[in-house]
Coordinates of C-alpha atoms in Angstrom, one line a residue:
Chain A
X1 CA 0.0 0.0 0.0
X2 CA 1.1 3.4 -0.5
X3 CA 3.2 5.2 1.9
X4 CA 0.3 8.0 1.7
X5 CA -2.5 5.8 2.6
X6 CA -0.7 3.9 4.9
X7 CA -0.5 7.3 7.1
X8 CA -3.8 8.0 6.7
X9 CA -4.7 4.8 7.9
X10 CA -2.2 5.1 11.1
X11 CA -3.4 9.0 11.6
X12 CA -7.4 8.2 11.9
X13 CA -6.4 4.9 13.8
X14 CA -5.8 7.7 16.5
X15 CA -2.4 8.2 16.5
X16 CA -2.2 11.7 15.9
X17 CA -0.1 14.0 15.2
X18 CA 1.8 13.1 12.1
X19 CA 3.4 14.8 9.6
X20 CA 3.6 13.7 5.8
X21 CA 6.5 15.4 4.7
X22 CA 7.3 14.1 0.8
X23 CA 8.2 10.6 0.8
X24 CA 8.3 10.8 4.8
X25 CA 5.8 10.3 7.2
X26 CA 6.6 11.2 11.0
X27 CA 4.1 10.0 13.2
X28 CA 2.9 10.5 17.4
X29 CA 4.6 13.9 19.0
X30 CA 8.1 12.3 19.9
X31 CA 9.4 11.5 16.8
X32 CA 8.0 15.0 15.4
X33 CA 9.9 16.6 18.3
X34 CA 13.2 14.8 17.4
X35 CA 12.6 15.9 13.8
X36 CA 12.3 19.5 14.8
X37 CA 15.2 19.0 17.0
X38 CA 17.2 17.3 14.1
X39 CA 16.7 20.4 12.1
X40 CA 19.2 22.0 14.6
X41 CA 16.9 23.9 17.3
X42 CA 17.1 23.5 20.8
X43 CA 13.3 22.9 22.5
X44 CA 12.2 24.0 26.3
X45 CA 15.4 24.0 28.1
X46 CA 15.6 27.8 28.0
X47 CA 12.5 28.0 29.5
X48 CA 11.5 29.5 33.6
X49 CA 9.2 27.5 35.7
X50 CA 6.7 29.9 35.1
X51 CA 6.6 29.2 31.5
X52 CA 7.5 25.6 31.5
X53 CA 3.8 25.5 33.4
X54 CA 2.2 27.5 30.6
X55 CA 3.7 25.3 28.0
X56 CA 2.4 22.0 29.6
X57 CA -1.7 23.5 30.5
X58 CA -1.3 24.4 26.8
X59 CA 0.4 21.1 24.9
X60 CA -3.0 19.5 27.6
X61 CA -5.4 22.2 26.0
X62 CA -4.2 20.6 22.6
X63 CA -4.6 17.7 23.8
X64 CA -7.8 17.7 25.4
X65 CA -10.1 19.6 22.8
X66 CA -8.1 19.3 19.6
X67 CA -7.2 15.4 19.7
X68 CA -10.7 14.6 21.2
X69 CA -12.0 16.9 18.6
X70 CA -10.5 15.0 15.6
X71 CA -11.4 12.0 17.5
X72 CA -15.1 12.6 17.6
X73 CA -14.7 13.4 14.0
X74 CA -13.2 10.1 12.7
X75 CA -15.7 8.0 14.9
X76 CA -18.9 9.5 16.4
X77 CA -19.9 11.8 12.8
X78 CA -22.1 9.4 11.3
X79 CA -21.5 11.4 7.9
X80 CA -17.5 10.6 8.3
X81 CA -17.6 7.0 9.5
X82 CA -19.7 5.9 7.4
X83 CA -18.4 7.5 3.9
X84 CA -14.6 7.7 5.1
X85 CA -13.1 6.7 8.3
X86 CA -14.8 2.7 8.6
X87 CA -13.3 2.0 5.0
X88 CA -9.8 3.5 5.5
X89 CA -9.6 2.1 8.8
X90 CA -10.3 -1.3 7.9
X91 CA -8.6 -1.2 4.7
X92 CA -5.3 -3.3 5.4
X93 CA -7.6 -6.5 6.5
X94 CA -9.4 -8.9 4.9
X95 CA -13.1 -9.3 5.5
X96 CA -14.1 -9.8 7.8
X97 CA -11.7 -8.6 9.8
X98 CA -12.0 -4.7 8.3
X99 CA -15.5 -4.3 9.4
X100 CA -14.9 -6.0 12.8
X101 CA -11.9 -4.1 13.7
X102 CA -13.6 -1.0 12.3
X103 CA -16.5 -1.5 14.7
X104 CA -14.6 -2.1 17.6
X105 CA -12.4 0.7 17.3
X106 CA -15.8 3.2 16.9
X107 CA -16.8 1.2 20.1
X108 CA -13.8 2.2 21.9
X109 CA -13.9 5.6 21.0
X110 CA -17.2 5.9 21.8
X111 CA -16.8 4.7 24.9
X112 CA -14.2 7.5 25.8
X113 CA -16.4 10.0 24.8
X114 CA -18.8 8.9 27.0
X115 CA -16.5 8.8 30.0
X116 CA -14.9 12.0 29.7
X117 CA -18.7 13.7 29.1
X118 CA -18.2 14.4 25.6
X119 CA -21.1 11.4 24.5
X120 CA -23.8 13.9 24.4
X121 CA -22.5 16.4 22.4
X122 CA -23.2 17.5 19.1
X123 CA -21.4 18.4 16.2
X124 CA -21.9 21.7 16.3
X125 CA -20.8 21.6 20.1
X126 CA -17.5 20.4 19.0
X127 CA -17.2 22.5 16.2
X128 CA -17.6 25.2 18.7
X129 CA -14.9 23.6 21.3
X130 CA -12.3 23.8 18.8
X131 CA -13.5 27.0 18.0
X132 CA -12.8 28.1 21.6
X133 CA -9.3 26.1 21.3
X134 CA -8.1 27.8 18.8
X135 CA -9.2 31.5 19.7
X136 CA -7.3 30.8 23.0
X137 CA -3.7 29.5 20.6
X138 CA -4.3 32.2 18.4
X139 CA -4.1 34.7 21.5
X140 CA -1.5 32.8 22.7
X141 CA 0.5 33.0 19.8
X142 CA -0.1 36.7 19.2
X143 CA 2.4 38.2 17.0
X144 CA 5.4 35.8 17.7
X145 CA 6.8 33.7 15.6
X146 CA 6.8 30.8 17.8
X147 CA 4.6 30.2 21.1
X148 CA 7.7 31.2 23.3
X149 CA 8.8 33.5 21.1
X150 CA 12.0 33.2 18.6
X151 CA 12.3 29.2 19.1
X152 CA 10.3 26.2 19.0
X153 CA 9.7 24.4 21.5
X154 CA 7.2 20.8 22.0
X155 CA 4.1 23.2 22.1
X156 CA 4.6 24.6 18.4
X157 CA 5.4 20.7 17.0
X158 CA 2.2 19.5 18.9
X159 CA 0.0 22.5 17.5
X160 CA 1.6 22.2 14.4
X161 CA 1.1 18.5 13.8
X162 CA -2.6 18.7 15.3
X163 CA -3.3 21.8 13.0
X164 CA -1.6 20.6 10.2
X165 CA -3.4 17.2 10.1
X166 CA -6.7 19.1 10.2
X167 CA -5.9 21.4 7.4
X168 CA -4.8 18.5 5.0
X169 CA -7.3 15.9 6.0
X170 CA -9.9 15.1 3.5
X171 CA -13.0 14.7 6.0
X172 CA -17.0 14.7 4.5
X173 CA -17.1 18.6 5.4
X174 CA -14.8 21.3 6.2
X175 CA -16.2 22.9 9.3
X176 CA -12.7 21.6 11.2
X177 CA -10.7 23.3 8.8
X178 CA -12.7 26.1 8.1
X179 CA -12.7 26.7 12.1
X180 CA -8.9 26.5 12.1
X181 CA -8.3 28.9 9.1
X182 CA -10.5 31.7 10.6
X183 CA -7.1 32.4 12.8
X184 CA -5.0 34.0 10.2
X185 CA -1.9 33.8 12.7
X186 CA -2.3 30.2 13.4
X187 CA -2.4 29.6 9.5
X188 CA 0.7 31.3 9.2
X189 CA 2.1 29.8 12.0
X190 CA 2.0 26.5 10.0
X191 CA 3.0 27.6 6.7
X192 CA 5.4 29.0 8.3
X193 CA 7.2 25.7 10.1
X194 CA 6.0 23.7 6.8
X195 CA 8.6 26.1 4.4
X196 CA 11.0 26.1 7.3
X197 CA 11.3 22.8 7.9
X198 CA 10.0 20.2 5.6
X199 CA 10.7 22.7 2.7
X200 CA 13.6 20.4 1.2
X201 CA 11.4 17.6 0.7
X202 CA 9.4 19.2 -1.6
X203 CA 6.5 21.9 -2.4
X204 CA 4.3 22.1 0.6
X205 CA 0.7 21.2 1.0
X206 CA -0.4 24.1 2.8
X207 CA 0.4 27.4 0.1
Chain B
X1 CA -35.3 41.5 39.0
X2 CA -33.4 38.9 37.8
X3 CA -34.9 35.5 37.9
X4 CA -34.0 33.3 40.8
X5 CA -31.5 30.9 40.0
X6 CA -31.2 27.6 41.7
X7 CA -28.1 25.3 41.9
X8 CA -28.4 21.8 43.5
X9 CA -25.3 20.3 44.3
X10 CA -23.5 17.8 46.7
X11 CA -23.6 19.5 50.4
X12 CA -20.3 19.7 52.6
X13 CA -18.0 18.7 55.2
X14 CA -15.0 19.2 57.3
X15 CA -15.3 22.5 56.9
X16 CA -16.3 23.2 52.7
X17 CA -19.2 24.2 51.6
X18 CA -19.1 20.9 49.1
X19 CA -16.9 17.9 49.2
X20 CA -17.7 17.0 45.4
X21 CA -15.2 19.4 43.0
X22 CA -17.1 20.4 40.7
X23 CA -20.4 22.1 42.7
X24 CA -17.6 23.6 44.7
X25 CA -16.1 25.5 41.0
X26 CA -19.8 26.8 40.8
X27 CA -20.1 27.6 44.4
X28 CA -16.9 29.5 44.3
X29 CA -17.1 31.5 40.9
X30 CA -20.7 32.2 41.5
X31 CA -19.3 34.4 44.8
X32 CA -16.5 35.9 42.8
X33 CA -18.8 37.0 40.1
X34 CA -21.3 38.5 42.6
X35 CA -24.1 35.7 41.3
X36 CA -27.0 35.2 43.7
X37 CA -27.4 32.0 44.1
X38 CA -29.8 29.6 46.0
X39 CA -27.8 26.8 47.0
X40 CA -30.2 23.6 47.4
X41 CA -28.0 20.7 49.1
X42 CA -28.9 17.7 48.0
X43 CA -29.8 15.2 50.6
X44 CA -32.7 12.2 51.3
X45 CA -35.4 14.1 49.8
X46 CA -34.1 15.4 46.6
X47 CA -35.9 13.8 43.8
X48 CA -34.1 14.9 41.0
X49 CA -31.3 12.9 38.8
X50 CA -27.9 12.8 40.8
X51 CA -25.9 11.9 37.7
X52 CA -25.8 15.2 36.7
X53 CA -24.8 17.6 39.7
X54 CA -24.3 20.6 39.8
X55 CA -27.0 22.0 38.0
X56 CA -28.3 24.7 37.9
X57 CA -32.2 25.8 37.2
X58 CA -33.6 29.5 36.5
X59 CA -37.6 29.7 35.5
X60 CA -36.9 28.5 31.9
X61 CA -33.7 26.4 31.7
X62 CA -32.2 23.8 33.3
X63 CA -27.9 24.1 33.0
X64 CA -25.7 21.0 34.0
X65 CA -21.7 20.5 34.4
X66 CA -19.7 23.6 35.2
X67 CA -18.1 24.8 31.9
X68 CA -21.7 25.4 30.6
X69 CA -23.1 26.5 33.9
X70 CA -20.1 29.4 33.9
X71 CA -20.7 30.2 30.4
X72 CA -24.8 30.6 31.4
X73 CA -24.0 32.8 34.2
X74 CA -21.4 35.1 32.4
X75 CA -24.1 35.8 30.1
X76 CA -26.2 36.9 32.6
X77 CA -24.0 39.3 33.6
X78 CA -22.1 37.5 36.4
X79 CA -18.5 37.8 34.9
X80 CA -15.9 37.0 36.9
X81 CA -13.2 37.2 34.0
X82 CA -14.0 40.6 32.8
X83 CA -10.7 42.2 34.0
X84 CA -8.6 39.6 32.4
X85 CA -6.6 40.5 29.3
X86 CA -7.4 38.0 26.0
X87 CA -3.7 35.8 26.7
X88 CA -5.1 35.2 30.3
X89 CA -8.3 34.5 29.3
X90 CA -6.6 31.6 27.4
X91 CA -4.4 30.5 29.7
X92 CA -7.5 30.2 31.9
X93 CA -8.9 27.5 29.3
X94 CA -5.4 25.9 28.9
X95 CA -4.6 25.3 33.0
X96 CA -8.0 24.6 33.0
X97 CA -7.3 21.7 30.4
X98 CA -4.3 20.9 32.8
X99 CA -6.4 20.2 35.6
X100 CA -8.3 18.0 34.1
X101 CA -6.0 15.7 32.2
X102 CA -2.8 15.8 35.4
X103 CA -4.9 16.1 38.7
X104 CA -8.2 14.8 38.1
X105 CA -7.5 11.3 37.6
X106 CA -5.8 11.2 41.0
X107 CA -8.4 13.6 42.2
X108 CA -11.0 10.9 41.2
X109 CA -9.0 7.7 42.0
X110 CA -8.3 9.5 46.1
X111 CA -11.8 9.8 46.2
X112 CA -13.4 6.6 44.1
X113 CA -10.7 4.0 43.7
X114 CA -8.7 3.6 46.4
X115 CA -10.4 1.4 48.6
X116 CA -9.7 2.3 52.0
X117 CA -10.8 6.2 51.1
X118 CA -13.7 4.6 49.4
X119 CA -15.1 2.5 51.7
X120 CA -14.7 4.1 55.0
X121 CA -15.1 8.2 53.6
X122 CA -16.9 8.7 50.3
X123 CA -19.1 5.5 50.3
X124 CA -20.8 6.4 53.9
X125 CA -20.9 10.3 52.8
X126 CA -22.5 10.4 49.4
X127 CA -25.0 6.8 50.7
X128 CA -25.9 9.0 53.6
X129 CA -27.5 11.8 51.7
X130 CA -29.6 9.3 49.0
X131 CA -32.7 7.8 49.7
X132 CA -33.0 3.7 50.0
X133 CA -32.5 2.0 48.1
X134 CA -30.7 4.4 45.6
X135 CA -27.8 4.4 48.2
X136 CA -26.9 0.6 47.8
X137 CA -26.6 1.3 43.7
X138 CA -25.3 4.7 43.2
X139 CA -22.1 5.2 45.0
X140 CA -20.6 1.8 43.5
X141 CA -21.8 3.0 40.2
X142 CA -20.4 6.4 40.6
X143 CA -16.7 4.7 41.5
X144 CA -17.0 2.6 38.4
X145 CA -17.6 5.6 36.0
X146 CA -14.4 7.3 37.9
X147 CA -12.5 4.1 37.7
X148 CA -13.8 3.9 33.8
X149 CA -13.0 7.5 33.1
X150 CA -9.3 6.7 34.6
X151 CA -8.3 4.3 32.7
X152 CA -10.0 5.2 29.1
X153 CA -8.1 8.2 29.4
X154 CA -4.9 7.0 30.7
X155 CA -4.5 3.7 30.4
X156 CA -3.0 3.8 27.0
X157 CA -0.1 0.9 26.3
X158 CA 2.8 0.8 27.2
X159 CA 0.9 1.2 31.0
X160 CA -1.7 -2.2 31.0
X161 CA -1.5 -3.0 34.2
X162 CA -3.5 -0.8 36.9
X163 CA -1.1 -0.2 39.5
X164 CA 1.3 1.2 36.5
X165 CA -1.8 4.0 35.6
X166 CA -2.0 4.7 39.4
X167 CA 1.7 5.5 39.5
X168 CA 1.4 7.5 36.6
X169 CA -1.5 9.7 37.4
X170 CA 0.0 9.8 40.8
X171 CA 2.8 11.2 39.4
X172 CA 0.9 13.7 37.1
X173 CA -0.7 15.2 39.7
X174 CA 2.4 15.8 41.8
X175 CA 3.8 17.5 39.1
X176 CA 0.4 19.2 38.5
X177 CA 0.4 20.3 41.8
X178 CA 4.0 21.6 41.5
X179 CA 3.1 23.7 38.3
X180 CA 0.3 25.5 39.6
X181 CA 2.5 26.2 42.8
X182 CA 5.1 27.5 40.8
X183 CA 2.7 29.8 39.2
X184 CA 0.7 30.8 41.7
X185 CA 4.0 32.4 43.8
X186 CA 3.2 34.4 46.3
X187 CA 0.5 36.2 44.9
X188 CA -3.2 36.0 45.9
X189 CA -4.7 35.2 43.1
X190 CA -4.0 33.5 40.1
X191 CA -4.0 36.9 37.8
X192 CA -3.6 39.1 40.0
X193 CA -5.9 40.5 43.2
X194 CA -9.3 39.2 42.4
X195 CA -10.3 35.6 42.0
X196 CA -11.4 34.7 38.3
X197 CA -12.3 31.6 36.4
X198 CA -9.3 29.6 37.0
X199 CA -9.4 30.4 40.5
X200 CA -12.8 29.2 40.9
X201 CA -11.4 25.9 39.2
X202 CA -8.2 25.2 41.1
X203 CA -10.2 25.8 44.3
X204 CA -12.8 23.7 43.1
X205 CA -10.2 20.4 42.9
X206 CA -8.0 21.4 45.6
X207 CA -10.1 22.0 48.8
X208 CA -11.7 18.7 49.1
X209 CA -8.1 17.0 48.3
X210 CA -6.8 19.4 51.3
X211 CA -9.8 19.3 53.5
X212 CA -11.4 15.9 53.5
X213 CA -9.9 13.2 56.0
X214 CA -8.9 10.1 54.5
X215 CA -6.7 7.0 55.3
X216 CA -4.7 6.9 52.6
X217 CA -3.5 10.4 52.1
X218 CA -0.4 10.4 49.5
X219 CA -1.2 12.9 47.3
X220 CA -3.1 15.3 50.1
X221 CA 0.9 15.2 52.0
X222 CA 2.2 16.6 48.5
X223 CA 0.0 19.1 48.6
X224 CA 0.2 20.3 52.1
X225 CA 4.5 20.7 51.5
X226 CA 3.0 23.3 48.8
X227 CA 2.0 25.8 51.4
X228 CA 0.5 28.8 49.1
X229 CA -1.4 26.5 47.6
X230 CA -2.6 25.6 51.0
X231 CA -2.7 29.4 52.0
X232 CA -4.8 29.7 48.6
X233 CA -7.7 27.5 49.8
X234 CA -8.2 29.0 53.2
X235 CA -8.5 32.4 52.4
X236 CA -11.2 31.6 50.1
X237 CA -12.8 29.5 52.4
X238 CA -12.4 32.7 55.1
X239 CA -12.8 35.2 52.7
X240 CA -16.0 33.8 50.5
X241 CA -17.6 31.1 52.5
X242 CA -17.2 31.9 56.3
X243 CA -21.1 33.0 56.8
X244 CA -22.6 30.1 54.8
X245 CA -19.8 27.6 57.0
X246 CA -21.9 28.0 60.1
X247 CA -25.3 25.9 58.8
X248 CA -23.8 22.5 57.7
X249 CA -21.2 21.0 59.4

């Protein structure tokens, strides 16, 4: 299968973040992180107590609205499942394995969602949660280049990969991504890390 | 006049207004923000649905869990954050998020999952204010959905095995604890000299971790080393809550 399916595939299985990056495919935050640092920049070291504690409520604000949010997306939008994430998700098994194993995995999602209070909510109640998410980055982020200023640090390779994946993910509608690109910084944000960083490997997805 | 408004939460104990964290975020932002609030404790009598406290009722709506209930009352005017500049008004939402992932968990297991702290504290507390025979079913029910909600959200491989997720989330929320230490400092407040959001929610989760007395008591020790944290709680409790402290005990 192709490399590019294959990371879909590994992406909606809910391991989020990843990057595809040309013929590469970087996927789950501490591999992304090495990449960045591989690229020659140093991460939080530099970093007080004070802002060490900012930078770990927000990679958790990432975590707990934009990952759930992409979650919910993949496995409790009826629209989604059934056109895109059941059939990509089960597409590396035989039947009848690929509907089992797509079942079970909705199951388990669902499940979470339940247990963290997010099983009642609607779409548009998501929608609206990321919404919030990203209006709070976006404030963050101000005019700076990067969250803490002139480097990266984890925060801007979490946001970026979480961000990234939503912009580039072919999903039955484009609320998520229309959400996201309502925040002119944050778009710039990624465009910005995509020609910095990934630039060599070819034209970026983003421009 | 405004409408009444209503809220019906889990009463207190050993000295809080509320033992259960999150009526005790609504209890505490709704005297920062100036909202006038009937408090109904819950107790034998109360007929509605338990699953869902706090909630709060005005004539036409009915609000449940405290992120909407917060949102309801800002909109009527009650606004504790209005002071705060846009960046702290998201890092309210992100330390809020850090709450909930880091000290929660242990928060809930304290409370839920450890046995000892189960059967002699909660169990007894929360059956005592339920009618029979609702208090033989809910309170186990209510420590499976903490233990449920632990380990769906943390235990992810490589940690299977339950005593590795209760290290970790052990650990999470000794480091959570350190965090907002750090950041709180020596100041009064979290931004600044009056109590917003965020101090509504770190109250909310720390007072019953300080206050309540359990047997097994590792992560309450952490927290009393981290003495503003400690100083924190108290002067809310003296500050907001002293009147109200005399009726329950």
């Amino acid at each position: 299968m192709s490399l590019v399916a294959e990371a879909f595939v590994s992406q909606i299985a809910g391991k989020v973040p990843f990057i595809h990056v040309g013929n590469q495919v970087v996927s789950e935050l501490g591999p992304i992180v090495q990449f960045v640092k591989a690229k020659g920049h140093s991460l939080s070291d530099r970093l007080d107590e004070v802002q060490k504690a900012e930078m770990k409520a927000y990679m958790e604000l990432v975590n707990n609205m934009l990952l759930t949010a992409e979650l919910y997306l993949q496995w409790c939008d009826e629209a989604t499942v059934g056109e895109i994430t059941h059939a990509r998700y089960g597409s590396p098994y035989p039947w009848p394995l690929n509907h089992i194993l797509a079942y079970q995995k909705q199951w388990e999602v669902k499940r979470k969602m339940k247990a963290i209070g997010w099983g009642k909510k609607t779409l548009d109640q998501v929608l609206e949660d990321v919404d919030q998410c990203c209006q709070a980055l976006s404030q963050r982020l101000g005019t700076q280049p990067y969250f803490f200023n002139k480097q990266p640090t984890e925060l801007d390779a979490l946001v970026f990969g979480h961000l990234y994946t939503i912009l580039t993910t072919q999903l039955t509608n484009d609320e998520l991504s229309e959400k996201v690109k309502n925040y002119s910084n944050l778009l710039a944000f990624c465009r910005r890390i995509e020609q910095h960083y990934f630039e060599d490997h070819g034209r970026g997805r983003l421009s | 006049m405004a409408a009444p408004l209503e809220l019906s939460c889990w009463g207190g104990g050993w000295g809080l207004p509320s033992v259960h964290s999150e009526s005790l975020v609504v209890m505490a932002y709704a005297k920062f923000s100036g909202a006038p609030l009937k408090v109904n404790v819950i107790d034998n009598t109360w007929r509605g649905s338990r699953g869902d406290v706090p909630v709060l009722a005005t004539e036409d709506n009915i609000v449940s869990q405290p992120a909407k209930i917060l949102n309801f009352l800002r909109k009527q005017k009650y606004n504790a954050d209005y002071e705060l500049s846009a960046k702290q008004g998201a890092d309210t939402l992100a330390y809020i998020a850090l709450l909930e992932e880091k000290l929660l968990p242990a928060v809930l297991h304290t409370f839920w999952v450890e046995s000892d702290n189960y059967f002699t504290v909660t169990k007894p507390w929360f059956a005592s204010r339920m009618p029979f025979p609702l208090s033989l079913i809910l309170p186990g029910r209510m420590s499976k959905g903490a233990l449920n909600r632990i380990l769906l959200t943390r235990g992810e491989p490589p940690l299977y095995h339950l005593r590795e997720v209760e290290a970790q989330i052990y650990r999470d929320a000794k480091e959570c604890l350190n965090l907002l230490s750090n950041r709180l400092g020596t100041s009064q407040f979290f931004f600044g000299d009056t109590p917003c959001t965020l101090d509504a929610y770190v109250f909310g989760f720390l007072a019953p971790l300080y206050k309540v007395r359990f047997p097994k008591v590792q992560l309450q020790e952490h927290l009393k080393q981290l003495s503003n944290l400690c100083r924190f709680c108290d002067d809310i409790l003296n500050s907001y809550f002293r009147l109200s402290l005399g009726v329950d005990g």
